[in-house]
Coordinates of C-alpha atoms in Angstrom, one line a residue:
Chain J
M1 CA -136.3 81.4 74.1
N2 CA -136.4 81.8 77.9
V3 CA -132.9 83.2 77.7
L4 CA -134.4 86.0 75.6
A5 CA -137.1 86.4 78.2
W6 CA -134.3 86.8 80.7
G7 CA -132.6 89.6 78.7
L8 CA -135.9 91.4 78.3
A9 CA -136.8 91.1 81.9
Y10 CA -133.4 92.5 83.0
S11 CA -133.6 95.4 80.6
G12 CA -137.1 96.1 81.6
L13 CA -136.1 96.3 85.2
V14 CA -133.1 98.5 84.4
L15 CA -135.5 100.9 82.6
L16 CA -137.9 101.0 85.6
C17 CA -134.9 101.6 87.8
L18 CA -133.7 104.4 85.5
A19 CA -137.0 106.1 85.9
M20 CA -136.1 106.8 89.5
G21 CA -134.2 110.0 90.4
K22 CA -131.6 108.6 92.7
H23 CA -130.8 105.7 90.4
Q24 CA -130.5 108.2 87.4
R25 CA -127.8 109.9 89.3
Q26 CA -126.1 106.6 89.9
M27 CA -126.3 105.3 86.4
I28 CA -126.1 108.3 84.1
G29 CA -124.9 111.0 86.5
M30 CA -127.9 113.3 85.9
E31 CA -131.6 113.5 86.4
I32 CA -134.3 113.2 83.8
A33 CA -137.6 114.7 84.9
G34 CA -141.1 115.0 83.6
V35 CA -142.1 113.3 80.4
G36 CA -138.8 111.6 79.8
R37 CA -139.2 109.8 83.1
I38 CA -142.7 108.6 82.2
G39 CA -141.4 107.5 78.8
I40 CA -138.6 105.4 80.4
R41 CA -141.0 103.8 82.8
A42 CA -143.5 103.0 80.0
A43 CA -140.7 101.4 78.0
G44 CA -139.7 99.3 81.0
V45 CA -143.2 98.1 81.4
V46 CA -143.4 97.2 77.7
L47 CA -140.1 95.2 78.0
L48 CA -141.4 93.4 81.0
L49 CA -144.6 92.5 79.2
A50 CA -142.5 91.3 76.2
S51 CA -140.5 89.2 78.6
F52 CA -143.7 87.6 79.9
A53 CA -144.8 86.8 76.4
S54 CA -141.5 85.3 75.6
A55 CA -141.4 83.2 78.7
V56 CA -144.9 81.9 78.0
A57 CA -144.0 81.2 74.4
A58 CA -141.0 79.2 75.6
D59 CA -142.4 77.3 78.5
G60 CA -146.2 77.4 77.9
W61 CA -149.0 78.8 80.0
Q62 CA -148.3 76.4 83.0
A63 CA -144.6 76.9 83.6
G64 CA -144.1 80.2 81.7
P65 CA -145.5 82.6 84.4
V66 CA -143.4 80.8 87.0
T67 CA -140.3 81.2 84.9
W68 CA -141.1 84.9 84.5
F69 CA -141.3 85.5 88.2
G70 CA -138.0 83.7 88.6
L71 CA -136.4 85.9 85.9
L72 CA -137.7 89.1 87.6
A73 CA -136.3 87.9 91.0
V74 CA -132.9 86.9 89.7
G75 CA -132.6 89.9 87.3
G76 CA -133.7 92.3 90.0
L77 CA -131.1 90.9 92.4
L78 CA -128.4 91.1 89.8
L79 CA -129.3 94.8 89.1
A80 CA -129.4 95.7 92.8
M81 CA -126.0 94.1 93.3
L82 CA -124.5 95.9 90.3
L83 CA -125.9 99.3 91.2
P84 CA -123.6 100.1 94.1
H85 CA -120.5 98.5 92.5
A86 CA -120.8 99.0 88.8
P87 CA -123.9 101.0 87.9
R88 CA -122.7 101.8 84.3
A89 CA -122.0 98.1 83.6
G90 CA -125.5 97.3 84.8
L91 CA -126.9 99.8 82.3
K92 CA -124.7 98.5 79.5
L93 CA -125.7 95.0 80.1
A94 CA -129.3 96.1 79.6
W95 CA -128.6 97.6 76.2
I96 CA -126.5 94.7 75.0
S97 CA -128.2 91.6 76.3
P98 CA -131.5 91.5 74.4
P99 CA -130.0 92.1 70.9
A100 CA -127.0 89.9 71.7
I101 CA -129.3 87.0 72.8
L102 CA -131.5 87.5 69.8
V103 CA -128.5 87.3 67.5
A104 CA -127.2 84.2 69.3
L105 CA -130.6 82.6 69.0
L106 CA -130.8 83.4 65.3
L107 CA -127.3 82.1 64.7
S108 CA -127.9 78.9 66.6
G109 CA -131.0 78.4 64.5
Chain Y
M1 CA -154.4 99.8 120.6
K2 CA -151.7 101.8 122.4
Q3 CA -149.3 101.8 119.4
G4 CA -150.0 102.5 115.8
F5 CA -150.8 99.6 113.5
R6 CA -147.5 99.7 111.7
Q7 CA -145.6 99.7 115.0
S8 CA -147.5 96.6 116.2
M9 CA -146.8 94.9 112.9
A10 CA -143.1 95.8 113.3
W11 CA -143.1 94.3 116.8
L12 CA -144.7 91.1 115.4
H13 CA -142.3 90.9 112.5
T14 CA -139.2 91.4 114.8
W15 CA -140.1 89.1 117.6
G16 CA -142.1 86.5 115.7
G17 CA -139.4 86.4 113.1
L18 CA -136.6 86.1 115.7
V19 CA -138.2 83.2 117.5
F20 CA -138.6 81.1 114.4
T21 CA -135.7 82.4 112.3
W22 CA -133.2 79.6 112.8
L23 CA -135.8 76.9 112.3
L24 CA -137.1 78.7 109.2
F25 CA -133.6 79.0 107.8
A26 CA -133.1 75.3 108.2
I27 CA -136.5 74.5 106.6
F28 CA -135.9 76.9 103.7
L29 CA -132.4 75.7 103.0
A30 CA -133.4 72.0 103.1
G31 CA -136.4 72.8 100.9
T32 CA -134.2 74.7 98.4
L33 CA -131.9 71.7 98.2
S34 CA -134.9 69.5 97.7
F35 CA -135.5 71.1 94.3
F36 CA -132.4 69.1 93.3
R37 CA -133.4 66.0 95.3
E38 CA -132.9 63.5 92.4
E39 CA -129.6 65.1 91.3
I40 CA -128.3 65.0 94.9
S41 CA -129.4 61.4 95.3
L42 CA -127.6 60.5 92.1
W43 CA -124.4 62.3 93.2
M44 CA -124.6 60.5 96.5
Q45 CA -124.5 57.1 94.8
P46 CA -121.3 57.2 92.8
E47 CA -121.9 53.6 91.9
L48 CA -124.5 54.8 89.4
H49 CA -122.5 57.7 87.9
R50 CA -121.2 55.6 85.0
V51 CA -124.6 54.5 83.8
A52 CA -125.1 56.2 80.5
P53 CA -128.3 58.1 80.3
E54 CA -130.8 57.3 77.5
G55 CA -129.9 53.7 77.4
G56 CA -133.4 52.5 76.7
D57 CA -136.1 51.8 79.4
G58 CA -134.6 48.5 80.6
V59 CA -138.0 46.9 81.2
A60 CA -137.0 43.5 79.8
Y61 CA -134.0 43.3 82.2
A62 CA -136.2 44.4 85.1
L63 CA -138.8 41.8 84.3
A64 CA -136.2 39.1 84.1
E65 CA -134.9 40.0 87.6
L66 CA -138.4 40.2 89.0
Q67 CA -139.3 36.8 87.6
Q68 CA -136.2 35.4 89.4
R69 CA -136.2 37.3 92.7
G70 CA -139.8 38.3 93.0
A71 CA -141.5 35.0 92.3
G72 CA -144.7 34.6 94.3
A73 CA -144.8 38.3 95.2
K74 CA -148.1 40.2 95.4
S75 CA -146.9 42.9 93.1
W76 CA -143.9 44.2 91.2
T77 CA -143.0 47.8 90.5
I78 CA -140.7 49.0 87.9
S79 CA -139.4 52.6 88.1
L80 CA -138.4 53.6 84.6
P81 CA -135.3 55.7 83.9
G82 CA -135.8 59.4 83.1
P83 CA -133.8 62.5 82.3
R84 CA -132.9 63.1 86.0
D85 CA -132.4 59.4 87.0
P86 CA -130.5 57.1 84.6
V87 CA -131.2 53.7 86.2
V88 CA -134.2 51.4 86.2
E89 CA -135.4 50.0 89.6
A90 CA -137.4 46.9 90.2
R91 CA -139.2 46.2 93.5
W92 CA -141.3 43.3 94.6
N93 CA -143.8 43.2 97.5
K94 CA -144.3 39.8 99.2
G95 CA -146.9 41.1 101.6
K96 CA -145.0 43.4 103.9
F97 CA -142.8 46.3 103.1
D98 CA -139.1 45.4 102.8
P99 CA -136.7 48.1 101.7
K100 CA -134.2 45.4 100.6
A101 CA -136.7 43.9 98.1
L102 CA -135.2 46.1 95.4
V103 CA -132.8 45.7 92.5
T104 CA -131.2 48.6 90.6
L105 CA -130.1 48.0 87.0
D106 CA -128.3 49.6 84.2
P107 CA -131.1 49.9 81.6
A108 CA -128.7 49.6 78.6
T109 CA -126.9 46.4 79.7
G110 CA -129.0 44.9 82.5
E111 CA -126.1 44.9 84.8
V112 CA -127.1 44.7 88.5
L113 CA -125.8 47.8 90.3
A114 CA -125.0 48.0 94.0
P115 CA -125.5 51.6 95.1
R116 CA -124.4 52.5 98.6
E117 CA -127.1 52.8 101.2
T118 CA -128.0 56.5 101.6
R119 CA -131.1 58.6 101.9
G120 CA -129.5 61.0 99.4
G121 CA -131.4 64.1 98.6
T122 CA -134.6 62.6 100.1
F123 CA -133.1 63.4 103.5
F124 CA -133.4 67.2 102.8
R125 CA -137.0 66.7 101.7
S126 CA -137.9 64.8 104.8
F127 CA -136.1 67.2 107.0
H128 CA -137.8 70.0 105.2
F129 CA -141.3 69.0 106.1
S130 CA -140.9 66.9 109.3
L131 CA -137.4 67.6 110.7
M132 CA -137.2 63.8 110.8
Q133 CA -139.7 63.8 113.7
G134 CA -142.8 62.4 112.1
V135 CA -146.1 64.0 112.7
L136 CA -144.7 66.1 115.6
G137 CA -142.2 67.5 113.2
E138 CA -144.9 68.2 110.6
W139 CA -146.7 70.3 113.3
I140 CA -143.6 72.2 114.2
V141 CA -142.9 72.9 110.6
G142 CA -146.5 73.9 110.1
I143 CA -146.4 76.4 113.0
A144 CA -143.1 77.8 111.7
T145 CA -144.6 78.1 108.2
M146 CA -147.6 80.0 109.5
M147 CA -145.1 82.4 111.2
M148 CA -143.3 82.7 107.9
L149 CA -146.5 83.8 106.3
V150 CA -147.1 86.3 109.1
A151 CA -143.5 87.6 108.8
L152 CA -144.0 88.1 105.0
I153 CA -147.2 90.0 105.4
T154 CA -146.1 92.1 108.3
G155 CA -142.9 92.7 106.4
I156 CA -144.9 94.1 103.5
V157 CA -146.9 96.3 105.9
I158 CA -143.8 97.8 107.6
H159 CA -141.7 98.3 104.5
K160 CA -142.7 101.9 103.9
K161 CA -140.7 102.4 100.7
I162 CA -141.3 99.2 99.0
F163 CA -141.2 100.8 95.6
K164 CA -138.9 103.6 96.2
D165 CA -136.3 101.3 97.7
F166 CA -137.0 98.5 95.2
F167 CA -133.5 98.4 93.8
T168 CA -131.7 100.0 96.8
F169 CA -128.7 98.1 98.1
R170 CA -126.1 100.1 100.0
P171 CA -123.3 97.8 101.2
E172 CA -121.2 100.8 102.1
K173 CA -123.6 102.0 104.8
S174 CA -123.6 101.0 108.5
K175 CA -124.1 97.3 109.2
P176 CA -127.7 97.3 110.2
R177 CA -128.6 99.5 107.2
A178 CA -126.7 97.4 104.7
W179 CA -128.2 94.2 106.1
L180 CA -131.7 95.7 106.0
D181 CA -131.1 96.6 102.3
A182 CA -130.1 93.0 101.7
H183 CA -133.1 91.7 103.6
N184 CA -135.4 94.0 101.6
V185 CA -133.9 93.3 98.2
T186 CA -133.9 89.5 98.6
G187 CA -137.4 89.6 100.2
V188 CA -139.1 92.0 97.7
M189 CA -137.6 90.8 94.5
A190 CA -138.6 87.2 95.1
L191 CA -141.8 88.1 97.1
P192 CA -144.1 86.2 94.7
F193 CA -142.0 83.1 95.2
H194 CA -141.8 83.5 99.0
L195 CA -145.6 83.9 99.3
M196 CA -146.3 81.1 96.9
I197 CA -143.9 78.6 98.5
T198 CA -145.0 79.4 102.0
Y199 CA -148.7 79.2 101.2
T200 CA -148.5 76.0 99.1
G201 CA -146.2 74.6 101.8
L202 CA -149.1 74.8 104.2
V203 CA -151.4 73.4 101.6
T204 CA -149.3 70.3 101.0
L205 CA -149.8 69.2 104.6
M206 CA -153.3 70.6 105.0
Y207 CA -154.7 67.1 105.9
V208 CA -152.4 67.2 108.9
Y209 CA -153.2 70.7 110.0
M210 CA -156.9 70.9 109.2
P211 CA -158.2 67.3 109.4
A212 CA -161.8 68.4 110.4
G213 CA -163.1 68.5 106.8
I214 CA -161.8 65.1 106.0
A215 CA -163.2 63.7 109.3
V216 CA -166.6 65.1 108.5
V217 CA -166.8 63.6 105.0
Y218 CA -164.8 60.4 105.4
G219 CA -165.2 59.7 109.1
S220 CA -162.8 57.0 110.2
E221 CA -162.2 56.0 106.6
E222 CA -159.3 58.4 106.2
K223 CA -157.7 56.0 103.8
S224 CA -160.4 56.5 101.3
F225 CA -159.7 60.2 101.3
F226 CA -156.1 59.5 100.2
A227 CA -157.4 56.9 97.7
T228 CA -159.6 59.6 96.1
L229 CA -156.6 62.0 96.0
S230 CA -154.4 59.4 94.3
S231 CA -155.0 57.6 91.0
R232 CA -153.9 54.2 92.5
Q233 CA -156.6 51.5 92.4
E234 CA -157.2 48.4 94.3
A235 CA -155.9 45.2 92.7
P236 CA -158.3 42.4 91.9
Q237 CA -158.2 39.1 93.9
P238 CA -155.8 36.5 92.5
Q239 CA -157.6 33.6 90.7
G240 CA -155.1 30.9 91.5
T241 CA -154.6 29.8 87.9
P242 CA -151.1 30.6 86.5
A243 CA -150.9 32.7 83.4
E244 CA -148.2 34.3 81.2
L245 CA -147.7 38.1 81.4
T246 CA -148.3 40.0 78.1
A247 CA -145.5 42.0 76.5
L248 CA -145.1 45.4 78.3
E249 CA -143.6 47.4 75.4
P250 CA -146.8 47.8 73.4
L251 CA -148.6 48.8 76.6
L252 CA -146.0 51.5 77.3
A253 CA -146.2 52.7 73.7
Q254 CA -150.0 52.9 74.0
A255 CA -149.8 54.8 77.3
R256 CA -147.4 57.3 75.8
A257 CA -149.7 57.8 72.8
H258 CA -152.7 58.2 75.2
W259 CA -150.9 61.0 77.0
N260 CA -149.9 62.8 73.9
G261 CA -146.3 61.8 74.1
A262 CA -145.8 62.3 77.8
P263 CA -143.6 59.4 79.0
P264 CA -144.7 56.7 81.5
G265 CA -142.8 56.8 84.8
S266 CA -143.5 53.6 86.5
V267 CA -145.3 50.2 86.0
L268 CA -147.1 48.4 88.7
I269 CA -147.9 44.7 88.1
S270 CA -150.4 43.3 90.5
N271 CA -150.8 39.5 90.9
P272 CA -147.8 38.6 88.7
G273 CA -148.0 35.0 87.3
D274 CA -151.7 34.8 88.1
A275 CA -154.5 34.9 85.6
A276 CA -155.9 38.0 87.4
V277 CA -152.7 39.9 86.7
V278 CA -153.2 43.7 85.9
V279 CA -150.7 46.2 84.7
D280 CA -151.0 49.8 85.9
I281 CA -148.9 52.3 84.0
M282 CA -148.4 55.7 85.7
R283 CA -147.4 58.8 83.8
R284 CA -144.0 60.2 84.6
R285 CA -144.5 63.1 87.0
G286 CA -143.8 66.6 85.7
A287 CA -145.8 66.4 82.4
S288 CA -148.2 68.8 84.0
I289 CA -147.9 71.4 86.7
A290 CA -150.3 69.5 88.9
A291 CA -148.5 66.9 91.0
R292 CA -149.5 63.9 93.1
I293 CA -152.5 63.1 90.9
E294 CA -150.6 61.5 87.9
P295 CA -152.9 59.8 85.4
M296 CA -152.8 56.0 85.3
L297 CA -153.9 53.4 82.7
R298 CA -154.9 49.9 83.8
F299 CA -154.4 47.0 81.4
D300 CA -155.3 43.3 81.6
G301 CA -152.0 41.6 82.2
V302 CA -152.8 38.6 80.1
T303 CA -154.5 40.0 77.1
G304 CA -153.0 43.5 77.2
R305 CA -156.5 45.0 76.8
L306 CA -157.0 48.5 78.3
L307 CA -159.3 48.1 81.3
A308 CA -159.5 51.6 82.7
E309 CA -158.3 55.2 82.3
H310 CA -157.8 57.2 85.4
D311 CA -157.0 60.7 84.3
D312 CA -160.3 62.3 85.2
D313 CA -159.5 65.6 87.0
F314 CA -162.1 67.0 89.2
A315 CA -161.8 70.6 90.5
A316 CA -160.9 69.9 94.1
R317 CA -158.2 67.3 93.3
N318 CA -156.8 69.5 90.5
T319 CA -156.6 72.5 92.8
Y320 CA -154.7 70.5 95.3
G321 CA -152.5 69.0 92.6
V322 CA -151.6 72.4 91.2
M323 CA -150.8 73.8 94.6
Y324 CA -148.7 70.8 95.5
G325 CA -147.1 70.9 92.1
L326 CA -146.1 74.5 92.4
H327 CA -144.5 73.6 95.7
V328 CA -142.5 70.6 94.7
A329 CA -141.9 71.8 91.1
W330 CA -141.7 68.4 89.4
F331 CA -142.8 70.1 86.2
A332 CA -139.7 72.4 86.2
Q333 CA -137.2 71.9 83.3
P334 CA -133.5 72.5 84.2
F335 CA -133.6 76.3 83.5
L336 CA -136.6 76.9 85.6
R337 CA -135.4 74.5 88.3
G338 CA -132.3 76.6 88.5
L339 CA -134.4 79.8 88.9
L340 CA -136.4 78.2 91.7
F341 CA -133.2 77.1 93.4
A342 CA -131.9 80.7 93.1
M343 CA -135.2 82.1 94.6
G344 CA -135.0 79.6 97.4
L345 CA -131.4 80.8 98.2
M346 CA -132.8 84.4 98.1
G347 CA -135.3 83.2 100.7
C348 CA -132.5 81.8 102.8
L349 CA -130.6 85.1 102.5
M350 CA -133.7 87.0 103.5
I351 CA -134.1 84.9 106.7
A352 CA -130.5 84.9 107.6
S353 CA -130.1 88.7 107.0
G354 CA -133.2 89.2 109.2
A355 CA -131.6 87.3 112.0
V356 CA -128.4 89.3 111.6
I357 CA -130.2 92.7 111.6
W358 CA -131.7 91.9 115.0
T359 CA -128.2 91.6 116.5
A360 CA -126.5 94.3 114.4
K361 CA -129.1 96.9 115.4
R362 CA -128.8 96.1 119.1
R363 CA -125.0 95.9 119.0
E364 CA -125.0 99.4 117.6
Q365 CA -127.7 100.8 120.0
H366 CA -126.8 99.2 123.3
T367 CA -123.0 98.9 123.2
A368 CA -122.7 98.7 127.0
A369 CA -125.6 96.3 127.7
Y370 CA -124.8 94.2 124.7
A371 CA -122.8 91.6 126.8
A372 CA -126.1 90.4 128.4
P373 CA -126.6 86.6 128.1
G374 CA -129.7 87.0 125.9
Y375 CA -127.8 88.8 123.2
R376 CA -125.0 86.3 123.4
L377 CA -127.5 83.5 123.0
V378 CA -129.0 85.1 119.9
E379 CA -125.6 85.7 118.4
A380 CA -124.6 82.1 119.0
L381 CA -127.8 80.8 117.6
N382 CA -127.3 83.0 114.5
V383 CA -123.8 81.6 113.9
A384 CA -124.8 78.0 114.5
G385 CA -128.2 78.3 112.8
V386 CA -126.8 79.8 109.6
A387 CA -123.0 79.1 109.2
G388 CA -123.2 75.9 111.4
L389 CA -126.1 74.5 109.3
L390 CA -124.3 75.2 106.1
L391 CA -121.3 73.4 107.4
S392 CA -123.4 70.5 108.7
F393 CA -125.1 70.0 105.3
T394 CA -121.6 70.0 103.7
V395 CA -120.4 67.4 106.2
Y396 CA -123.4 65.2 105.2
F397 CA -122.0 65.0 101.7
W398 CA -118.6 64.2 103.0
A399 CA -119.9 61.5 105.3
N400 CA -121.7 60.0 102.3
R401 CA -118.4 59.5 100.6
L402 CA -116.1 58.8 103.5
L403 CA -118.1 56.3 105.6
P404 CA -117.4 52.7 104.6
T405 CA -120.1 51.3 102.4
D406 CA -120.5 48.2 104.5
L407 CA -121.0 50.1 107.7
P408 CA -124.1 48.8 109.5
E409 CA -126.9 51.4 109.8
R410 CA -125.1 53.5 107.3
I411 CA -128.0 55.8 106.5
G412 CA -128.3 56.6 110.2
W413 CA -124.6 57.5 110.5
E414 CA -124.7 59.8 107.5
Q415 CA -127.4 61.8 109.2
R416 CA -125.8 61.6 112.6
C417 CA -122.6 63.1 111.2
L418 CA -124.8 66.1 110.1
F419 CA -126.6 66.6 113.4
I420 CA -123.5 66.1 115.5
T421 CA -121.7 68.7 113.5
W422 CA -124.6 71.1 114.0
L423 CA -124.5 70.6 117.7
L424 CA -120.8 71.0 117.8
T425 CA -121.0 74.3 116.0
L426 CA -123.6 75.5 118.5
G427 CA -121.3 74.6 121.4
Y428 CA -118.4 76.2 119.7
A429 CA -120.4 79.4 119.0
L430 CA -121.5 79.6 122.7
L431 CA -118.0 79.0 124.1
R432 CA -115.8 80.8 121.5
G433 CA -116.7 84.3 122.7
N434 CA -115.8 86.3 119.6
F435 CA -118.8 85.9 117.3
A436 CA -117.4 87.7 114.3
K437 CA -114.5 85.3 114.2
T438 CA -116.8 82.3 114.8
W439 CA -118.9 83.4 111.8
R440 CA -115.7 83.7 109.7
E441 CA -114.2 80.4 110.8
L442 CA -117.4 78.3 110.3
L443 CA -118.1 80.0 106.9
W444 CA -114.6 79.4 105.7
L445 CA -114.6 75.8 106.9
A446 CA -117.9 75.2 105.1
A447 CA -116.5 77.0 102.0
L448 CA -113.4 74.9 102.0
L449 CA -115.2 71.6 102.4
L450 CA -117.7 72.6 99.7
F451 CA -115.0 73.8 97.3
L452 CA -113.3 70.4 97.6
I453 CA -116.5 68.5 96.7
P454 CA -115.4 67.9 93.1
L455 CA -112.1 66.5 94.3
L456 CA -113.8 64.3 96.9
N457 CA -116.2 63.2 94.2
A458 CA -113.4 62.2 91.8
A459 CA -111.4 60.5 94.6
S460 CA -114.2 58.4 95.9
G461 CA -115.5 56.7 92.9
G462 CA -117.7 59.4 91.3
L463 CA -117.6 60.6 87.8
P464 CA -114.9 63.4 87.8
L465 CA -116.0 66.9 86.9
W466 CA -114.0 67.0 83.7
E467 CA -115.5 63.8 82.5
S468 CA -119.1 64.7 83.5
M469 CA -118.7 68.0 81.7
A470 CA -117.2 66.4 78.6
Q471 CA -120.0 63.9 78.6
Q472 CA -122.6 66.7 79.2
R473 CA -123.9 64.9 82.3
W474 CA -125.2 68.2 83.7
P475 CA -127.0 66.7 86.7
L476 CA -123.6 65.4 88.0
A477 CA -121.5 68.3 86.7
G478 CA -124.0 70.7 88.1
F479 CA -123.6 69.4 91.6
D480 CA -119.8 69.9 91.5
L481 CA -120.0 73.3 89.9
L482 CA -122.7 74.6 92.1
S483 CA -120.8 73.4 95.2
M484 CA -117.8 75.4 94.1
A485 CA -120.0 78.5 93.3
I486 CA -121.7 78.4 96.7
A487 CA -118.3 77.8 98.3
S488 CA -117.0 81.0 96.7
A489 CA -120.0 82.9 97.9
L490 CA -119.5 81.6 101.5
A491 CA -115.8 82.4 101.4
W492 CA -116.6 85.9 100.3
A493 CA -119.3 86.2 103.0
G494 CA -116.8 85.0 105.6
W495 CA -114.3 87.6 104.4
S496 CA -116.7 90.5 104.4
I497 CA -118.6 89.6 107.6
A498 CA -115.7 90.2 110.0
R499 CA -114.0 92.9 107.9
P500 CA -113.2 95.9 110.1
R501 CA -115.2 98.8 108.6
Q502 CA -113.9 102.3 108.3
Q503 CA -115.0 103.9 111.5
R504 CA -117.2 106.8 110.7
A505 CA -117.6 109.6 113.1
P506 CA -120.2 108.5 115.7
R507 CA -123.4 110.1 114.7
R508 CA -125.9 111.2 117.3
R509 CA -129.0 109.4 116.3
V510 CA -132.0 111.7 116.3
A511 CA -135.3 110.0 116.2
R512 CA -136.7 110.5 112.8
P513 CA -139.8 108.4 112.8
S514 CA -140.8 109.3 109.2
T515 CA -137.6 108.5 107.3
G516 CA -136.2 105.3 108.8
V517 CA -137.6 102.1 107.5
A518 CA -139.6 100.8 110.5
V519 CA -138.4 97.4 111.2
E520 CA -138.1 97.7 114.9
T521 CA -138.7 100.6 117.2
S522 CA -139.0 99.1 120.7
S523 CA -136.4 96.8 122.1

């Protein structure tokens, strides 16, 4: 379960990042303005909240929040390192990881 | 105030940070390693590698040894095996502390093991909070920690674009700029961790730094303060009539049930062999986030009757326990432990990059004056404080395996190897002249030694990596794998640190006070 929290945290961070003009140019080669930007940011916040819920569900109220902060830190660092070198891979990872983790979790039972 | 608020904060961040940076890096790195204290200790005792985990609790074997070796002792202590530590340890206390009054057993077979003398991962923990200098060291660490807190808060104040630059990392830019990005990213992403670990670090030693409250309430009875903090209880007076000890297994089962399945961690038997024998069972630490206040059950050692439950939490003790617990992270399961380790490394990177920014900026700005001895000293301290320390810690692991096991004062020599290496790197950095090359040489040497750790382990009696992986002994395999991973990162750092950059056309720097991130303005 906390692997899922990691996927959600990373994807949420990517969406927050994608709501910023200069990173939009980096990741998708164009700028989205206005409502689209707000929508992306809102979706990012929702994913981060879902990640928090998932971390708490996995590790409980005592350790869960600590895990969540750790996931944000490590996910954020990964994203910041991917941005200058492989921005599109960073974006792809965000699309793929939560569903992939979910499928893996379901398969492993 | 002559300058603006932010400029004053920038000054404090720059100079306060610089003065403590090398000490803070050492404290942070040692503390980060301490998250894996038990794993490191296990790795550093290859004699214990072949003890299979989950081989029962070994209490019967421990008791048999204690009855033989510890006859007439005031108390016996049995440390039960756990997920991070496969062996059972039996200690006896005949009145004064004797580190040799200890026997280590394989819990499955009862075989007496003879692990080499080492301080293991506990060295990093002691170094982390006292620099191996006792109370004086605790004060030095406390002052440095206070400065760390100041640096964190001033860092937040002077980071104007904390949200705008949240994800910004531009390694292709000029050196000070790229290092500043690295400094910001590692600092901001793990900021909750940095603030938490720094603040709780101060709290763990608050009775050293702020003793006034304790002095007012407890006066000269400082001991009773610690007694209140801990769940340990005084033992009753021995009666002088011999008596048989009750079976421990039912008591352990009862304790486990009492704690809703949380396992016991150790058993203290006071007055063994006497009619006044009592058995204290402590819960294994890590069942709750609160540390250092583990619940305890006291049983009558003859009848097995439950005498007392010490798991009452009162607010002050619990607050301290949670703060302490967050700092030492005994509650953390492997995944979270790994995350905490990663955040600790991010803290190390933040501190090291901060130190490098100071020199990189000045090298760019004062090309002519840069040969001044002050700059050279800072450069040398940077190299020795970061690359030299990484190398020294690696040498500690090598010394652990290469020093003969029968060497007198072996523990001291393991540590001496570390500190001598550290001094040598400082001397080398001061004399070598070319700092970029010194960085590279030391980082590569550390990377090489660290990368060879799995080979060293296999060649000097440890469980080889392929076997530890096949047997899923992750505490052991993790040490080898993480060493190789960190070695790769260091090798990459050594390669990129001294890489000649494409010379861009020298730009005239125009003062643009509103756009540059204000880290340092005066120099």
